[in-house]
Coordinates of C-alpha atoms in Angstrom, one line a residue:
X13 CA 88.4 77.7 106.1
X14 CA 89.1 73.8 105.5
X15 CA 86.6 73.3 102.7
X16 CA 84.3 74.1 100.2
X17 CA 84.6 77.3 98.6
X18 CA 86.4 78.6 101.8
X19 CA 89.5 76.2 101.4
X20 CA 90.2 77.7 98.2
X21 CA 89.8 81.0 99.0
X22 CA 92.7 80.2 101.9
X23 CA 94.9 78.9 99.3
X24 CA 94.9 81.8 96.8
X25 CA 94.5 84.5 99.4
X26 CA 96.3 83.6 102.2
X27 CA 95.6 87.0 103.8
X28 CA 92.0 86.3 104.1
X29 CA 92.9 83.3 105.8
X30 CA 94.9 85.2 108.4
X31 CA 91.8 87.5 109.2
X32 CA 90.2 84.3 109.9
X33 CA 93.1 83.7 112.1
X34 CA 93.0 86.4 113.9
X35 CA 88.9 86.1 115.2
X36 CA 88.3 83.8 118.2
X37 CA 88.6 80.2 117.3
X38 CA 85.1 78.0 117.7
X39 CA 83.2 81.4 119.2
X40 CA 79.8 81.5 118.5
X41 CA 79.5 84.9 118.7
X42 CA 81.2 85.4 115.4
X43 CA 77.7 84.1 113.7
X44 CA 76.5 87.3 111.9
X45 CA 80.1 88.9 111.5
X46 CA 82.3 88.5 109.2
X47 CA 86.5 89.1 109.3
X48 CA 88.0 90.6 105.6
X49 CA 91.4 91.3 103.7
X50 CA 92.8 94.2 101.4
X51 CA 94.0 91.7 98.2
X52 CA 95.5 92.4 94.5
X53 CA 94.9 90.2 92.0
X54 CA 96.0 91.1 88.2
X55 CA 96.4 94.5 89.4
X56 CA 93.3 95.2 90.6
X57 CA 92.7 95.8 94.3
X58 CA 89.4 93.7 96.3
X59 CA 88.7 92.9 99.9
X60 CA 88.2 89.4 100.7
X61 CA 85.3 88.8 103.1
X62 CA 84.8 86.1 105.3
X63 CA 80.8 85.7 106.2
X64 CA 80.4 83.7 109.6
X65 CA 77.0 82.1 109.0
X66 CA 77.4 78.5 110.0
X67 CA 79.3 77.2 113.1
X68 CA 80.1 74.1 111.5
X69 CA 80.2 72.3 108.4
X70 CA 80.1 68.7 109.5
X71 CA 77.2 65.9 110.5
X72 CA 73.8 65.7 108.8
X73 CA 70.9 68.6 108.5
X74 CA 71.1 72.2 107.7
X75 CA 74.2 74.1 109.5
X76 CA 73.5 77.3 107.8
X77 CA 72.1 80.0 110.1
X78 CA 69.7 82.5 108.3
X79 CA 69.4 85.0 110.7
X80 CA 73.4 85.3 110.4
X81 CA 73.2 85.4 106.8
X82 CA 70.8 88.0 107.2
X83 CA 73.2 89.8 109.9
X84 CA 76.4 89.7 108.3
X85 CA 74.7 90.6 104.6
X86 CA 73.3 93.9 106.3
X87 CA 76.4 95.0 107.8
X88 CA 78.3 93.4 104.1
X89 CA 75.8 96.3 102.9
X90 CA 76.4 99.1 105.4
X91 CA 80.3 98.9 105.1
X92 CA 80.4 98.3 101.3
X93 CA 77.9 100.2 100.5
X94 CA 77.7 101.9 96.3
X95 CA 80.7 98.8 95.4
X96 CA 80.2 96.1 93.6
X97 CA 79.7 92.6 95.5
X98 CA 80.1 88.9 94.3
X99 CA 79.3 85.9 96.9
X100 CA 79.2 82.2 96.5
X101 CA 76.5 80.2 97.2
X102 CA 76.7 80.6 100.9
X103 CA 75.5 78.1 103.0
X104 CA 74.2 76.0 100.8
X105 CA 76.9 73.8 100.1
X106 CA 78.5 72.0 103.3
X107 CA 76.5 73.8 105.6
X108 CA 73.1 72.5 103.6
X109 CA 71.1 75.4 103.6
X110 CA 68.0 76.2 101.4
X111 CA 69.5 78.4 98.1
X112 CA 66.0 79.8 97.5
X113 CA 65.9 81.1 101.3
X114 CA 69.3 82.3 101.4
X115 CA 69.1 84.1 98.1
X116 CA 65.8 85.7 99.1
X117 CA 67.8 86.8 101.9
X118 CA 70.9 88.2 100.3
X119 CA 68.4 89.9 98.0
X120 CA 66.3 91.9 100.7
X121 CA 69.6 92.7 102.2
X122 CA 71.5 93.8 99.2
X123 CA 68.9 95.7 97.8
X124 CA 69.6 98.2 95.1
X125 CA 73.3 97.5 95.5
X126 CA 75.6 96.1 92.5
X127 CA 75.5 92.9 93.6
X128 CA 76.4 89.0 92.0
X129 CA 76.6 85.8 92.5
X130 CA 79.7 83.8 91.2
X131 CA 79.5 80.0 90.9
X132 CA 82.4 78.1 92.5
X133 CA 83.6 75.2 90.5
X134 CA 86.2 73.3 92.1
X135 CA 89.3 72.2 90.6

């Protein structure tokens, strides 16, 4: 969580970033997973989720993995299922991936659930 979109969520919710913390460092196997935090935020309660769907974010070429953006947005669906989901432009930032495939994904995936997608603009 030391960029993009990801850095930022570390600095205003620390707790997400120790549920990062506590997943195996530089695993692989996390691809497809994702770790989360309970957070409150003008007094409203949200879980935090971390999506592993790149291994890395530096270097030239696409990093973003579709299949574990497909993964981790059908499990997103089975656990959160019926509440409301916002997401970033995953994977298409540092990691370089193709928006129009991703979204096509997170669509399939998400289907029929409340579901949006929130713009990061950084400060």
């Amino acid at each position: 969580m030391g960029a993009g979109i990801a850095k930022a969520i570390r600095n205003r919710f620390p707790a997400a970033y120790e549920a990062d913390l506590a997943t195996e460092k530089g695993s692989r196997e996390k691809l497809g997973s994702y770790s989360s935090a309970d957070v409150s935020i003008d007094d409203h309660r949200l879980t935090v989720v971390n999506a592993y769907t790149q291994f890395n974010y530096r270097g030239a070429g696409v990093k973003a993995n579709y299949d574990a953006i497909r993964k981790v947005f059908g499990k997103i669906r089975s656990d959160f299922k019926g509440k409301r989901i916002g997401y970033p432009m995953l994977g298409a930032g540092l990691a370089g991936g193709d928006w129009d495939t991703i979204s096509s994904i997170i669509n399939e995936e998400l289907e029929r659930e409340d579901h949006t997608l929130v713009v990061f603009r950084p400060s």
